[in-house]
Amino acid sequence: MTPAEILDSLFPAGHAVTAEIDLLFGRGMLESGTVHVIGATGRAPIGIDQAIRLSAAVLEITSIDDAAPILFLVDTASQRMSRRDELLGLSEYLAHLAKSLLLAEARGHRTIGLLYGGSAAGAFIATALACGTLVALPGAHPEVMDLPSMARVTKLPIPVLEEKAKATPVFAPGLDNLVRVGGIAEVWDAGRSLSEQLTALLATPRAGDDRATFGSAQHGRTKAAAVASEILAVAGR
Amino acid sequence: MEILHFDIAAPTSAGGTRAMALVGVVASGNLEVLVERSDAPDRCAIEISTAAHGFRDLWTAVAEDFVARRAAGGLRIAINDGGARPDTVSLRLAQGVRMIEEPEA
Amino acid sequence: MSNTRQSWYEAGARERIAALVDPASFAEFIGPERREISPHLSIFDLPTQFDDGIVVGCGAIGGTPVFVAAQEGRFMGGAVGEVHGAKLTGLLRAAKAVARDVVIAFDTGGVRLQEANAGEIAIAEIMRGVVEARMAGVRVVGLIGGRAGCYGGGGLIAGCCSTLIVSEQGRISVTGPEVIETNKGVEEFDSRDRSFVWRTMGGKHRTLIGGADVFVEDDTMAFRDATRAALARAPKLDGNTLAAEQARLERRITRFGEASDATDIWQLLGIDDPWAIPDMPATGFATLADTYRERADDAR
């Protein structure tokens, strides 16, 4: 689906979303009220210029005391790989974007990431994975690292990696694998009204960061939830 | 990974009261050695996990030499090997025993 | 206590913790004797480490109780896997629960490739843990000066900390030099030009542009002293902090966005001889940096 199709299906009552090159800013109307919309689209990499523009929008929303949810449409490449971005401290810009989303959430704006295309590595962490709830559309294809690069680093041929990937969701790219490790809460049905699916999601309260529990239930991450809870129990005494 | 087990008669028991000692790190050419106490003061149990397959004879020699020369009785030792040479293995084993015998902080 | 200087760069995770905390004050959580190893490395026939490359626990610094975590940069480049990440996540959640400050000694190449999906989400969970703890009034101090630097997701976690203490060796970036070169070509980034890499990503540059707060010598006691000072600063992460950070990072692009080399930025900061910076000893550099550098202070 294109961003326009997604927005039409999400907000049949109307939306005012404008594009600045590959970024989206605006709002949509649900029966339950307004939803702030931001987006990183076009499978473009996220560099300092994109990150700072997105965080500005998030912080502006945060300063409005309307407690309206933020929907973040995501279809990106990885972080921008360049001398300039690293020279100017891309890690700070990406972290700042993530912090802004977390602050917005703490201020009562539910943050929903909607992954409808690609996303990878640091860009994925600072956008989709920094939202309180991450959902995806079928066909989304998150990846931490592509198999050819992984083959280079592990010195294993791609067919060998593909074979290993059948036994575990823990390393290979792809939506199903990210769901199984607990990174994506729901995969929506593109054939149904997205508006209804978003409304239903917003009606369900979010219970903290439950990604590890979710990943454990699906045998994608068997240890994370138990290890983190044990440390919390021992250290939190 | 290849897993090797040794359970060797140890003439001398390890001293000290520490429950555990850890030396080394799993990196190329290095290894980590975790030393703990066992219930058998006259035995030394060693378990090795290594990615370098087919070196059982070499490990046997290093383990037997270690137990013969150090106070290794009553210890169980677990090794994660990153492809260390025998002299590095001997050094880490000696460091591990020394550390578990140190007075408790 | 010996008077000989101990290199932070050369030290392992456990030695760093021993140098940071008060003698005999450290207690580890899920220590190596528990053998809580990565369940995934065996798929690749790779050796595991009993602590999965991170030591977490509680101790005291100058009598004040703190939580401490240290990554082991020599084990798989300090990369974050499922167990490694979960230990840090649990520690940060505990910090929020009992309102206790956290010190993190970073030494990481980022997400561990062999368990990339688990590591990626772990980074997101850790960042959330840092931010939620900070919003509850906890300080999270990051120390960077190890072999592996602080790359990838590690750089993003560092960007969430309240204070960053670095040495010259403390490289911070998202994409590593080799990966930029592989993807964009040697003209864009020559990963083998060591001095170029260090002046672009190293501790001196990060200090000068405000990416790090405190510059110290490659010495465990210097890290310890700077940590004590950082733990005395007022904790704060709220809307004002992020508004100030937004302004700070926007200003950085305005001021330095056209620069093509770190030395251009240092010149713009007013430093007369930017090419002398790389060889400058730590104390001399710290003094000079204090005069010219951008600061994050309450904008991080």
PDB file of C-alpha atoms in Angstrom, chain B residues 1-2 20 22 25-27 30 32 34 36 49 51 53 76 78-82 105, chain C residues 14 24 28 31-35 37 42 45-51 72 74-76:
ATOM      1  CA  MET B   1      31.307 -27.105  19.236  1.00  0.00           C
ATOM      2  CA  GLU B   2      33.271 -30.005  20.617  1.00  0.00           C
ATOM      3  CA  MET B  20      34.379 -19.328  42.469  1.00  0.00           C
ATOM      4  CA  LEU B  22      36.853 -16.559  36.680  1.00  0.00           C
ATOM      5  CA  VAL B  25      37.840 -13.978  28.109  1.00  0.00           C
ATOM      6  CA  VAL B  26      36.470 -15.789  25.067  1.00  0.00           C
ATOM      7  CA  ALA B  27      38.302 -14.178  22.209  1.00  0.00           C
ATOM      8  CA  ASN B  30      42.112 -16.748  24.364  1.00  0.00           C
ATOM      9  CA  GLU B  32      37.769 -18.219  29.857  1.00  0.00           C
ATOM     10  CA  LEU B  34      35.568 -20.798  35.479  1.00  0.00           C
ATOM     11  CA  GLU B  36      34.356 -23.835  41.221  1.00  0.00           C
ATOM     12  CA  SER B  49      33.816 -26.374  25.069  1.00  0.00           C
ATOM     13  CA  ALA B  51      35.180 -24.589  18.367  1.00  0.00           C
ATOM     14  CA  HIS B  53      37.612 -29.756  16.726  1.00  0.00           C
ATOM     15  CA  ARG B  76      35.549 -28.393  38.845  1.00  0.00           C
ATOM     16  CA  ALA B  78      34.638 -25.149  32.979  1.00  0.00           C
ATOM     17  CA  ILE B  79      36.378 -23.762  29.930  1.00  0.00           C
ATOM     18  CA  ASN B  80      35.023 -21.805  26.985  1.00  0.00           C
ATOM     19  CA  ASP B  81      37.749 -21.843  24.390  1.00  0.00           C
ATOM     20  CA  GLY B  82      38.240 -19.305  21.659  1.00  0.00           C
ATOM     21  CA  ALA B 105      37.920  -9.623  49.746  1.00  0.00           C
TER      22      ALA B 105
ATOM     23  CA  ARG C  14      35.528  -6.925  35.388  1.00  0.00           C
ATOM     24  CA  ALA C  24      34.584  -5.199  48.104  1.00  0.00           C
ATOM     25  CA  GLU C  28      27.045  -9.368  40.522  1.00  0.00           C
ATOM     26  CA  GLY C  31      27.084 -14.124  37.476  1.00  0.00           C
ATOM     27  CA  PRO C  32      29.149 -16.475  35.320  1.00  0.00           C
ATOM     28  CA  GLU C  33      28.535 -19.414  37.675  1.00  0.00           C
ATOM     29  CA  ARG C  34      24.930 -19.330  36.486  1.00  0.00           C
ATOM     30  CA  ARG C  35      26.088 -20.072  32.924  1.00  0.00           C
ATOM     31  CA  ILE C  37      24.824 -18.151  28.021  1.00  0.00           C
ATOM     32  CA  SER C  42      25.716 -22.691  18.949  1.00  0.00           C
ATOM     33  CA  ASP C  45      29.212 -23.215  16.063  1.00  0.00           C
ATOM     34  CA  LEU C  46      30.595 -20.230  17.956  1.00  0.00           C
ATOM     35  CA  PRO C  47      31.871 -20.356  21.535  1.00  0.00           C
ATOM     36  CA  THR C  48      29.792 -18.794  24.288  1.00  0.00           C
ATOM     37  CA  GLN C  49      30.923 -16.842  27.342  1.00  0.00           C
ATOM     38  CA  PHE C  50      29.426 -17.543  30.766  1.00  0.00           C
ATOM     39  CA  ASP C  51      28.348 -13.919  31.299  1.00  0.00           C
ATOM     40  CA  GLU C  72      33.307  -6.968  27.513  1.00  0.00           C
ATOM     41  CA  ARG C  74      36.849  -8.601  23.597  1.00  0.00           C
ATOM     42  CA  PHE C  75      34.003 -11.144  23.507  1.00  0.00           C
ATOM     43  CA  MET C  76      32.334 -10.830  20.095  1.00  0.00           C
TER      44      MET C  76
END
